[in-house]
Coordinates of C-alpha atoms and ligand atoms in Angstrom, one line a residue:
Chain Y
M1 CA 0.0 0.0 0.0
D2 CA 1.2 3.5 -0.9
L3 CA 3.0 4.9 2.2
A4 CA 1.5 8.5 1.9
L5 CA -2.1 7.1 1.7
N6 CA -1.4 4.9 4.7
V7 CA 0.0 7.8 6.7
L8 CA -2.9 10.0 5.7
E9 CA -5.5 7.4 6.8
I10 CA -3.7 7.0 10.1
I11 CA -3.4 10.7 11.0
E12 CA -6.8 11.7 9.7
N13 CA -8.2 9.5 12.6
D14 CA -5.5 10.2 15.1
P15 CA -3.5 13.4 14.6
K16 CA -1.8 13.0 18.0
I17 CA -0.1 9.8 17.1
G18 CA 3.7 10.0 17.2
I19 CA 6.1 9.6 14.4
S20 CA 7.6 6.4 15.7
E21 CA 4.3 4.8 16.2
I22 CA 3.3 5.5 12.6
A23 CA 6.7 4.0 11.7
S24 CA 5.9 0.9 13.6
L25 CA 2.4 0.6 12.2
T26 CA 3.7 0.9 8.6
G27 CA 7.0 -1.0 8.9
S28 CA 9.0 2.1 8.0
L29 CA 11.8 4.1 9.6
D30 CA 11.1 7.2 11.7
E31 CA 12.9 9.3 9.1
E32 CA 10.8 8.0 6.2
I33 CA 7.7 9.0 8.1
Q34 CA 9.0 12.4 9.0
D35 CA 10.0 13.0 5.4
C36 CA 6.6 11.8 4.2
I37 CA 4.7 14.1 6.5
N38 CA 6.9 17.1 5.7
K39 CA 6.1 16.6 2.0
L40 CA 2.3 16.2 2.7
E41 CA 2.4 19.4 4.8
M42 CA 4.5 21.4 2.4
S43 CA 2.3 20.4 -0.6
G44 CA -0.8 21.6 1.3
I45 CA -2.4 18.1 1.3
I46 CA -2.3 18.2 5.0
R47 CA -3.9 21.6 5.9
K48 CA -4.3 21.4 9.6
Y49 CA -4.5 19.0 12.5
K50 CA -7.9 19.4 14.1
T51 CA -10.0 18.2 17.1
V52 CA -13.6 17.1 16.9
I53 CA -15.4 18.5 20.0
D54 CA -18.9 17.9 21.1
W55 CA -19.7 21.5 22.1
D56 CA -23.2 20.4 23.2
K57 CA -21.5 18.9 26.3
V58 CA -19.7 22.1 27.1
S59 CA -21.7 24.7 29.1
G60 CA -21.6 28.0 27.3
G61 CA -20.7 26.2 24.2
F62 CA -21.6 27.2 20.7
I63 CA -24.7 27.4 18.5
Y64 CA -24.3 26.3 14.8
A65 CA -26.3 27.3 11.8
I66 CA -26.2 26.2 8.2
I67 CA -26.9 29.2 5.9
E68 CA -27.8 28.7 2.3
I69 CA -27.2 31.6 0.0
K70 CA -28.3 32.5 -3.5
I71 CA -25.7 34.6 -5.3
S72 CA -26.0 36.9 -8.3
L73 CA -22.8 36.8 -10.2
E74 CA -21.2 39.9 -11.6
R75 CA -19.9 39.8 -15.1
E76 CA -16.2 39.7 -14.4
T77 CA -16.0 37.9 -11.1
G78 CA -16.9 34.3 -10.3
Y79 CA -18.0 32.6 -7.1
R80 CA -14.4 32.8 -5.9
V81 CA -14.6 36.5 -5.0
I82 CA -17.7 36.3 -2.8
A83 CA -16.6 33.0 -1.3
D84 CA -13.2 34.6 -0.3
R85 CA -15.0 37.5 1.2
I86 CA -17.4 35.5 3.2
S87 CA -14.6 33.1 4.4
K88 CA -12.8 36.0 6.1
F89 CA -15.5 36.3 8.8
Q90 CA -14.3 34.4 11.9
E91 CA -17.9 33.3 12.6
V92 CA -18.0 31.3 9.4
R93 CA -16.6 27.8 9.9
S94 CA -17.1 26.5 6.3
V95 CA -17.9 27.7 2.9
R96 CA -19.0 25.4 0.1
L97 CA -20.2 25.9 -3.5
I98 CA -23.2 23.5 -3.8
S99 CA -25.6 22.3 -6.5
G100 CA -29.3 22.6 -6.2
D101 CA -31.6 25.5 -5.2
H102 CA -28.9 27.5 -3.6
D103 CA -25.4 28.3 -4.7
V104 CA -23.3 28.5 -1.5
S105 CA -23.7 26.8 1.9
L106 CA -22.0 28.2 5.0
T107 CA -21.6 26.8 8.5
V108 CA -21.7 29.7 11.0
R109 CA -20.9 29.5 14.7
G110 CA -21.9 31.9 17.4
K111 CA -22.5 32.1 21.2
S112 CA -26.3 32.5 20.8
M113 CA -29.1 32.2 18.2
K114 CA -29.4 36.0 18.4
E115 CA -25.7 36.5 17.7
V116 CA -25.9 34.2 14.6
A117 CA -29.1 35.7 13.3
F118 CA -27.7 39.2 13.6
F119 CA -24.5 38.2 12.0
V120 CA -26.3 36.8 9.0
A121 CA -28.7 39.7 8.7
E122 CA -26.0 42.4 9.0
K123 CA -22.9 40.9 7.5
I124 CA -24.0 38.2 4.9
A125 CA -27.4 39.4 3.7
T126 CA -26.2 42.9 3.1
L127 CA -23.4 41.8 0.6
P128 CA -24.3 43.2 -2.8
Q129 CA -24.0 39.8 -4.5
V130 CA -26.2 38.0 -2.0
R131 CA -29.7 37.8 -3.3
S132 CA -31.3 35.7 -0.5
T133 CA -30.3 33.7 2.5
A134 CA -32.0 30.8 4.4
T135 CA -30.9 30.1 7.9
H136 CA -31.2 26.7 9.5
F137 CA -30.2 26.4 13.1
V138 CA -28.6 23.2 14.2
L139 CA -30.6 21.6 17.0
K140 CA -28.3 18.6 17.7
T141 CA -25.3 17.1 16.0
Y142 CA -25.2 13.3 15.9
K143 CA -22.1 12.9 13.7
E144 CA -19.4 15.4 12.9
D145 CA -16.9 14.8 10.1
G146 CA -17.1 11.1 10.3
V147 CA -17.2 10.9 14.1
L148 CA -20.2 9.7 16.0
L149 CA -20.9 12.0 19.0
R150 CA -21.9 9.2 21.3
E151 CA -20.4 6.1 22.7
P152 CA -19.2 3.9 19.8
E153 CA -20.7 0.4 19.4
H154 CA -18.7 -2.6 20.1
A155 CA -18.8 -6.1 18.6
H156 CA -20.3 -8.4 21.2
R157 CA -17.7 -11.0 21.1
L158 CA -16.7 -14.0 23.3
S159 CA -13.2 -13.6 24.8
I160 CA -11.8 -16.8 23.2
V161 CA -12.8 -18.0 19.8
P162 CA -11.1 -20.7 17.7
Chain F
M1 CA -24.2 -49.3 35.7
K2 CA -26.0 -47.1 33.3
R3 CA -24.9 -47.3 29.7
T4 CA -23.8 -44.1 28.0
R5 CA -26.1 -42.9 25.3
I6 CA -23.2 -41.2 23.4
S7 CA -21.9 -43.0 20.4
D8 CA -18.3 -44.4 20.3
L9 CA -17.5 -42.0 17.4
V10 CA -18.5 -38.9 19.3
Q11 CA -16.7 -40.2 22.4
S12 CA -13.6 -40.8 20.4
V13 CA -13.1 -37.0 19.9
P14 CA -11.5 -35.3 22.8
P15 CA -13.0 -32.1 24.2
S16 CA -11.7 -29.0 22.5
G17 CA -8.5 -27.7 24.1
I18 CA -9.7 -24.3 23.7
R19 CA -12.7 -24.8 25.9
R20 CA -10.8 -24.7 29.1
F21 CA -9.2 -21.4 28.3
F22 CA -12.6 -20.1 27.3
D23 CA -13.9 -20.9 30.7
L24 CA -10.9 -19.5 32.4
A25 CA -11.0 -16.2 30.5
N26 CA -14.7 -15.9 31.1
Q27 CA -14.0 -15.7 34.8
L28 CA -11.9 -12.6 34.2
P29 CA -14.1 -10.3 32.3
D30 CA -11.5 -7.5 32.3
A31 CA -8.7 -9.5 30.7
I32 CA -7.4 -8.2 27.4
S33 CA -8.0 -10.8 24.8
L34 CA -5.7 -11.6 22.0
G35 CA -7.6 -14.9 21.8
V36 CA -10.4 -14.0 19.5
G37 CA -10.6 -15.6 16.0
E38 CA -13.1 -13.1 14.6
P39 CA -13.0 -9.5 13.6
D40 CA -13.4 -6.8 16.2
F41 CA -15.2 -4.7 13.7
V42 CA -19.0 -4.8 13.7
T43 CA -20.4 -5.8 10.3
P44 CA -20.3 -2.7 8.1
W45 CA -23.5 -0.7 8.3
H46 CA -24.5 -1.0 4.6
I47 CA -24.6 -4.8 5.1
R48 CA -26.5 -4.7 8.3
E49 CA -28.9 -2.3 6.5
A50 CA -29.4 -4.9 3.8
C51 CA -30.4 -7.4 6.5
I52 CA -32.9 -5.0 7.9
H53 CA -34.3 -4.2 4.5
A54 CA -34.6 -7.9 3.8
L55 CA -36.6 -8.5 6.9
E56 CA -38.8 -5.4 6.3
T57 CA -39.6 -6.5 2.9
G58 CA -40.6 -10.0 4.0
Y59 CA -37.6 -12.1 3.0
T60 CA -38.0 -14.6 5.7
S61 CA -38.5 -17.9 3.8
Y62 CA -36.4 -20.8 2.7
T63 CA -34.3 -20.3 -0.4
T64 CA -33.4 -22.9 -3.0
N65 CA -31.0 -25.5 -1.5
Q66 CA -28.0 -24.2 -3.3
G67 CA -28.7 -20.6 -2.2
L68 CA -30.1 -17.6 -3.8
P69 CA -29.3 -17.5 -7.6
E70 CA -28.4 -13.8 -7.3
L71 CA -25.8 -14.6 -4.6
R72 CA -24.3 -17.5 -6.6
G73 CA -24.1 -15.1 -9.5
E74 CA -22.2 -12.5 -7.5
I75 CA -19.9 -15.2 -6.2
S76 CA -19.3 -16.5 -9.7
N77 CA -18.5 -12.9 -10.9
A78 CA -16.1 -12.3 -8.0
F79 CA -14.1 -15.4 -8.8
H80 CA -13.9 -14.6 -12.4
R81 CA -12.7 -11.1 -11.5
D82 CA -10.3 -11.9 -8.8
Y83 CA -8.8 -15.2 -9.8
S84 CA -9.9 -15.8 -13.5
V85 CA -11.7 -19.1 -12.4
D86 CA -15.2 -19.6 -13.8
Y87 CA -17.8 -21.4 -11.8
D88 CA -21.2 -22.2 -13.2
L89 CA -23.7 -20.8 -10.9
N90 CA -26.1 -23.6 -11.7
D91 CA -24.1 -26.6 -10.5
E92 CA -20.7 -25.6 -9.2
I93 CA -21.6 -23.3 -6.3
L94 CA -23.2 -24.2 -3.0
V95 CA -24.1 -21.5 -0.4
T96 CA -23.5 -22.9 3.1
T97 CA -24.1 -21.9 6.6
G98 CA -20.6 -20.8 7.0
V99 CA -17.4 -22.5 5.8
S100 CA -17.8 -24.8 8.9
E101 CA -20.8 -26.5 7.3
G102 CA -19.1 -26.7 3.9
I103 CA -16.1 -28.6 5.3
D104 CA -18.4 -31.1 7.0
L105 CA -20.3 -31.6 3.8
V106 CA -17.3 -32.2 1.7
V107 CA -15.7 -34.8 3.9
R108 CA -19.1 -36.6 4.3
S109 CA -19.5 -36.6 0.6
I110 CA -16.1 -38.1 -0.3
L111 CA -15.1 -40.4 2.5
N112 CA -15.8 -44.1 3.1
R113 CA -15.2 -45.5 6.5
G114 CA -11.5 -45.5 7.2
D115 CA -10.5 -43.3 4.3
E116 CA -7.7 -40.9 5.2
V117 CA -7.5 -37.1 4.8
I118 CA -4.1 -35.4 5.0
I119 CA -4.4 -32.3 7.1
A120 CA -1.7 -29.6 7.3
E121 CA -1.1 -28.7 10.9
P122 CA -1.2 -26.4 12.9
C123 CA -4.8 -25.9 11.7
Y124 CA -8.2 -24.6 12.5
V125 CA -9.6 -26.8 15.4
S126 CA -12.6 -28.2 13.5
Y127 CA -10.8 -30.0 10.7
K128 CA -9.8 -33.2 12.5
P129 CA -13.1 -33.8 14.4
T130 CA -15.0 -33.1 11.2
V131 CA -13.1 -35.8 9.4
V132 CA -13.6 -38.2 12.3
F133 CA -17.4 -37.5 12.5
A134 CA -17.5 -38.4 8.9
G135 CA -16.0 -41.8 9.6
G136 CA -12.7 -40.8 8.1
S137 CA -9.3 -40.8 9.6
P138 CA -7.2 -37.6 9.8
V139 CA -3.5 -37.9 9.1
T140 CA -1.6 -34.8 10.0
V141 CA 1.4 -33.2 8.3
A142 CA 3.4 -30.6 10.3
A143 CA 4.0 -27.2 8.7
K144 CA 7.1 -26.1 10.4
L145 CA 8.6 -22.8 11.4
E146 CA 11.7 -23.4 9.3
D147 CA 9.5 -23.7 6.2
D148 CA 7.7 -20.5 7.2
F149 CA 4.8 -22.7 8.3
R150 CA 4.1 -23.8 4.7
V151 CA 3.3 -27.4 4.2
T152 CA 5.7 -29.0 1.8
A153 CA 5.0 -31.6 -0.9
D154 CA 7.8 -33.8 0.4
H155 CA 6.2 -34.0 3.8
I156 CA 2.8 -34.7 2.3
L157 CA 4.2 -37.5 0.1
E158 CA 5.6 -39.3 3.2
K159 CA 2.0 -39.6 4.5
I160 CA 0.2 -40.8 1.4
T161 CA -1.3 -44.4 1.5
D162 CA -3.8 -46.2 -0.6
K163 CA -6.5 -44.9 1.6
T164 CA -5.7 -41.3 1.2
R165 CA -8.5 -39.4 -0.5
A166 CA -7.8 -35.7 0.1
I167 CA -5.4 -33.0 1.3
M168 CA -6.9 -30.3 3.4
I169 CA -5.1 -26.9 3.6
N170 CA -5.8 -23.4 4.8
Y171 CA -3.9 -20.4 3.5
P172 CA -3.7 -17.6 4.7
N173 CA -3.6 -19.8 7.8
N174 CA -5.3 -19.9 11.2
P175 CA -3.4 -20.0 13.5
T176 CA 0.1 -19.1 12.0
G177 CA -0.8 -16.3 9.6
A178 CA 1.3 -18.1 7.0
T179 CA 0.6 -17.8 3.3
M180 CA 1.7 -19.9 0.2
T181 CA 3.0 -18.6 -3.1
R182 CA 1.7 -19.9 -6.4
K183 CA 4.8 -22.0 -6.7
D184 CA 4.4 -23.5 -3.2
L185 CA 0.8 -24.5 -4.2
E186 CA 1.9 -25.9 -7.6
E187 CA 4.0 -28.4 -5.9
I188 CA 1.1 -29.6 -3.8
A189 CA -1.1 -29.7 -6.9
D190 CA 1.4 -32.0 -8.6
V191 CA 1.2 -34.4 -5.7
A192 CA -2.6 -34.3 -5.8
I193 CA -2.6 -35.0 -9.6
N194 CA -0.1 -37.8 -9.4
H195 CA -2.0 -39.5 -6.6
D196 CA -5.5 -38.6 -7.7
L197 CA -6.4 -36.7 -4.5
L198 CA -8.9 -34.0 -3.9
I199 CA -7.7 -30.7 -2.6
I200 CA -9.9 -29.2 0.1
S201 CA -8.8 -25.6 0.2
D202 CA -10.2 -23.3 3.0
E203 CA -9.5 -19.8 1.7
I204 CA -11.6 -17.9 4.1
Y205 CA -8.8 -15.4 4.8
D206 CA -7.9 -14.8 1.1
K207 CA -8.9 -11.1 1.3
L208 CA -6.6 -10.7 4.3
T209 CA -3.3 -11.1 2.5
Y210 CA -1.0 -8.3 3.3
D211 CA 2.2 -9.1 1.4
G212 CA 2.0 -10.6 -2.0
K213 CA -1.1 -11.8 -3.8
H214 CA -3.3 -14.7 -2.8
T215 CA -3.5 -17.6 -5.3
C216 CA -6.7 -19.4 -5.4
F217 CA -5.9 -23.2 -5.5
A218 CA -8.5 -23.8 -8.3
S219 CA -6.8 -21.3 -10.5
L220 CA -3.7 -23.6 -10.9
N221 CA -3.5 -25.5 -14.1
G222 CA -5.9 -28.4 -14.1
M223 CA -6.9 -27.9 -10.5
K224 CA -10.4 -26.5 -10.8
E225 CA -11.7 -30.0 -11.3
N226 CA -9.7 -31.4 -8.4
T227 CA -10.2 -28.7 -5.8
I228 CA -13.1 -27.7 -3.6
V229 CA -12.6 -24.1 -2.6
F230 CA -14.2 -22.8 0.6
N231 CA -14.8 -19.2 1.4
G232 CA -17.2 -17.0 3.1
F233 CA -18.0 -13.6 4.7
S234 CA -17.1 -14.2 8.3
K235 CA -13.6 -12.7 8.1
S236 CA -13.5 -10.5 5.1
H237 CA -16.7 -8.7 5.9
A238 CA -16.9 -9.1 9.7
M239 CA -20.0 -11.3 9.4
T240 CA -19.2 -14.3 11.7
G241 CA -22.6 -14.3 13.4
L242 CA -24.5 -14.2 10.1
R243 CA -23.4 -17.7 9.2
V244 CA -22.9 -17.7 5.5
G245 CA -20.2 -19.1 3.3
Y246 CA -19.8 -21.1 0.1
A247 CA -18.2 -24.1 -1.6
L248 CA -17.0 -24.1 -5.2
G249 CA -16.0 -27.1 -7.2
N250 CA -16.8 -29.7 -9.9
S251 CA -20.5 -30.4 -10.2
E252 CA -20.2 -34.1 -9.1
I253 CA -18.9 -33.2 -5.6
I254 CA -21.0 -30.1 -5.3
S255 CA -24.2 -32.0 -6.0
A256 CA -23.3 -34.7 -3.5
M257 CA -22.7 -32.0 -0.9
T258 CA -26.0 -30.4 -1.9
K259 CA -27.7 -33.7 -1.3
I260 CA -26.6 -33.7 2.3
H261 CA -27.1 -30.0 2.8
Q262 CA -30.7 -30.2 1.5
Y263 CA -31.7 -32.8 4.1
T264 CA -29.6 -31.5 7.1
M265 CA -29.6 -27.7 6.7
L266 CA -32.0 -27.0 3.9
C267 CA -30.5 -23.6 3.1
A268 CA -28.4 -20.9 4.6
P269 CA -30.4 -18.2 6.4
I270 CA -32.0 -15.9 3.8
T271 CA -31.3 -12.7 5.7
S272 CA -27.6 -13.5 5.7
Q273 CA -27.7 -14.5 2.0
M274 CA -29.3 -11.1 1.2
A275 CA -26.5 -9.4 3.3
A276 CA -23.9 -11.5 1.4
I277 CA -25.2 -10.2 -1.9
D278 CA -24.8 -6.6 -0.6
A279 CA -21.3 -7.4 0.7
L280 CA -20.2 -8.6 -2.7
R281 CA -21.8 -5.7 -4.6
N282 CA -20.9 -2.8 -2.3
G283 CA -18.5 -4.1 0.3
D284 CA -15.0 -3.5 -1.2
V285 CA -14.5 0.0 0.3
E286 CA -15.1 -1.0 3.9
M287 CA -13.3 -4.3 3.4
G288 CA -10.3 -2.4 2.2
K289 CA -10.4 -0.1 5.3
M290 CA -10.5 -3.0 7.7
M291 CA -7.7 -4.9 5.8
R292 CA -5.4 -1.9 6.0
E293 CA -6.1 -1.5 9.7
Y294 CA -5.2 -5.2 10.3
D295 CA -2.0 -4.7 8.4
R296 CA -1.0 -1.8 10.7
R297 CA -1.7 -3.9 13.7
R298 CA 0.2 -6.8 12.3
H299 CA 3.3 -4.6 12.1
L300 CA 2.6 -3.3 15.6
I301 CA 2.3 -6.8 17.2
I302 CA 5.1 -8.6 15.3
N303 CA 7.5 -5.8 16.0
G304 CA 6.3 -5.6 19.5
L305 CA 6.7 -9.3 20.2
N306 CA 10.1 -9.5 18.7
N307 CA 11.2 -6.5 20.8
I308 CA 10.2 -8.1 24.0
G309 CA 12.1 -11.2 23.1
L310 CA 9.4 -13.5 21.8
N311 CA 10.6 -14.6 18.4
C312 CA 7.8 -14.1 16.0
F313 CA 7.4 -15.2 12.4
W314 CA 6.3 -12.6 9.9
G315 CA 2.9 -14.0 8.9
K316 CA 1.6 -12.4 5.8
G317 CA -2.1 -13.1 6.2
A318 CA -5.2 -13.7 8.3
F319 CA -5.1 -11.9 11.6
Y320 CA -2.9 -14.1 13.7
V321 CA 0.7 -14.2 14.7
F322 CA 2.4 -17.3 16.1
P323 CA 5.3 -16.3 18.4
S324 CA 7.6 -18.9 19.8
I325 CA 7.9 -19.2 23.5
A326 CA 10.7 -21.8 23.4
S327 CA 13.1 -19.3 25.1
T328 CA 11.0 -19.2 28.3
G329 CA 11.2 -22.9 29.1
L330 CA 7.4 -23.0 29.6
T331 CA 5.0 -25.1 27.7
S332 CA 2.4 -23.2 25.6
K333 CA -0.4 -24.2 28.1
E334 CA 1.6 -23.1 31.2
F335 CA 2.6 -19.8 29.5
A336 CA -1.0 -19.0 28.3
E337 CA -2.5 -20.0 31.6
R338 CA -0.1 -18.0 33.8
L339 CA -0.3 -15.0 31.4
L340 CA -4.0 -15.0 31.8
L341 CA -4.1 -15.4 35.6
E342 CA -1.2 -13.3 36.5
K343 CA -1.4 -10.5 33.9
G344 CA -4.9 -10.7 32.5
V345 CA -4.0 -11.3 28.9
A346 CA -5.7 -14.1 27.0
V347 CA -3.8 -15.9 24.2
V348 CA -4.4 -19.4 22.8
P349 CA -1.7 -22.0 23.4
G350 CA -0.4 -23.2 20.0
D351 CA -0.8 -26.9 20.6
V352 CA -4.5 -26.5 20.6
F353 CA -4.1 -26.3 16.9
G354 CA -2.2 -29.5 16.6
D355 CA 1.0 -31.0 18.2
S356 CA 3.2 -29.1 15.9
G357 CA 1.9 -25.9 17.5
A358 CA 3.6 -26.8 20.8
G359 CA 6.0 -24.1 21.9
F360 CA 4.0 -21.4 20.2
L361 CA 1.1 -19.1 21.1
R362 CA -1.6 -17.8 18.8
C363 CA -2.2 -14.1 19.2
S364 CA -4.9 -12.5 17.3
Y365 CA -4.6 -8.9 16.3
A366 CA -8.3 -8.5 15.5
T367 CA -8.4 -6.2 18.5
S368 CA -7.8 -2.5 19.0
R369 CA -4.3 -1.0 18.8
D370 CA -4.6 0.3 22.4
D371 CA -5.3 -3.3 23.6
I372 CA -2.4 -4.7 21.6
K373 CA -0.1 -2.2 23.1
E374 CA -1.3 -2.8 26.6
A375 CA -1.1 -6.6 26.1
L376 CA 2.5 -6.3 24.8
Q377 CA 3.4 -4.3 27.9
R378 CA 1.9 -6.8 30.2
M379 CA 3.6 -9.7 28.4
E380 CA 6.9 -7.9 28.7
E381 CA 6.4 -7.6 32.5
F382 CA 5.4 -11.3 32.6
L383 CA 8.6 -12.3 30.7
A384 CA 10.7 -10.3 33.2
Q385 CA 9.0 -12.0 36.0
I386 CA 9.4 -15.5 34.8
K387 CA 13.0 -14.9 33.9
H388 CA 13.6 -13.8 37.4
T389 CA 12.0 -16.9 38.8
V390 CA 13.9 -19.2 36.5
Q391 CA 17.2 -17.7 37.5
Y392 CA 16.2 -17.8 41.1
N393 CA 15.5 -21.5 40.8
V394 CA 18.9 -22.2 39.3
V395 CA 20.6 -20.5 42.3
Ligands
PLP1 C1 -9.6 -21.5 8.9 C2 -11.0 -21.3 9.2 N1 -12.0 -21.9 8.5 C3 -13.3 -21.7 8.8 C4 -13.7 -20.9 9.9 C5 -15.2 -20.9 10.2 O1 -15.8 -20.1 9.3 P1 -17.3 -19.8 9.2 O2 -17.7 -18.7 10.1 O3 -17.6 -19.4 7.7 O4 -18.0 -21.1 9.5 C6 -12.7 -20.3 10.7 C7 -13.2 -19.4 11.9 O5 -12.4 -19.1 12.7 C8 -11.4 -20.4 10.3 O6 -10.4 -19.8 11.0

């Protein structure tokens, strides 16, 4: 199996894992793994090492909303310009160009519903290219980026099996 | 005195050596187990979903004895794609209730009383009893560490008599993790052709081959007619409890097996057959993920065992490793029992899988990396402890 793919699969699930452990899992030398990761970082394939947090469990945590936006494009600029502009707000967690009824989908995070609602009304809806917005507040997150936000299920196995 | 109601035949088979360990381990619910011969993954959700859908839409009846035609079709396609062997779904494929049933069917189909089956050891615990229950006589051939646990043609030749009917092999192997190359298998195939023997090839771990490529025995020149291949979904798709597998081979033997199957089993459970169809159609992605994770654990555990001083052979398949404990001076049973009682780590003594497994342990890496690391650490402590007592005894 390709070493870079193997390393990516390992650290996508466990970014805290050490170099020598990756080396032992893949049958490589520490230097080979370090070199491989350096290349992946430098080429921008690895963007960042992140943590999945269940903010629902934290008092004073965050409110999330998904905002769908319709855009009217100007003659000389594409979606890129407006997407870049929206991306700069720290409240905005993700920005995606999507197919279907709307053009762009955002995830926005704030301390309260009111804060998020005002942010959308004042900062996003007022942008000249934005024709309309639809705000959907997230009530509960069950799975985030491939991670179930509850106890994982275990196989119900016997302890010794031939 | 009251007469026993149990037949001589059944009485002649000793109780499974694994049973005692099972009972012991069960008294220690917190023990870390490297003793499990099944995946720690739950069946992938899309396959479980297919079971649920099958139940919801009323698939709760018997199927044809040979199994759902759609499933046999998918199996036929898979073998054409993976091994370029073509099986006719009408009379060369039988869907069974796991490979376990299939092996029982084949030996009952081919053996007359006293006929011999050569079995490569160490092997899966059911082979010998299954042959005995069929009235046959198991003759074992040791696959040795110095041959990388591959059974050799020379050793098989020594055991052939005019009563020999078949050779039973299993690669990738439970319990050693050994695999065979095409050339290794060709040498066995020559023996089979020259002595007109059937090859019974249990290839249930074929998809868990980490180094090199698995060769299906039936894909060797002239061997499709002389081989019954067994495979299933228990290991590759983490479906042990669903009980579904299959046998592939020439129509004469498959129809004999079907004759027994139709009267004793009728058919494999339909829910599981529906799941198996989905596994073959849509299961490659999840299977690949599980396989890659097993491979990482394989590196972790083999390196780990070698580092703590237990010499471990680099198995290339299945999810077992077979370290030698010769250096400790303990027998496999003593080692395994003390490790369990003193350190809470369950492994299986190698001689449970045949005499040639004496001096080895079977450790399964179908368990989480954290558990493997913890088990290795405790084994290291245990080794230090017994080294200490051994030296002490000498003084
Ligand atoms: C070599 C071998 N064959 C067959 C089986 C049983 O397979 P099934 O679940 O298909 O009956 C096992 C299970 O451990 C095995 O290791």
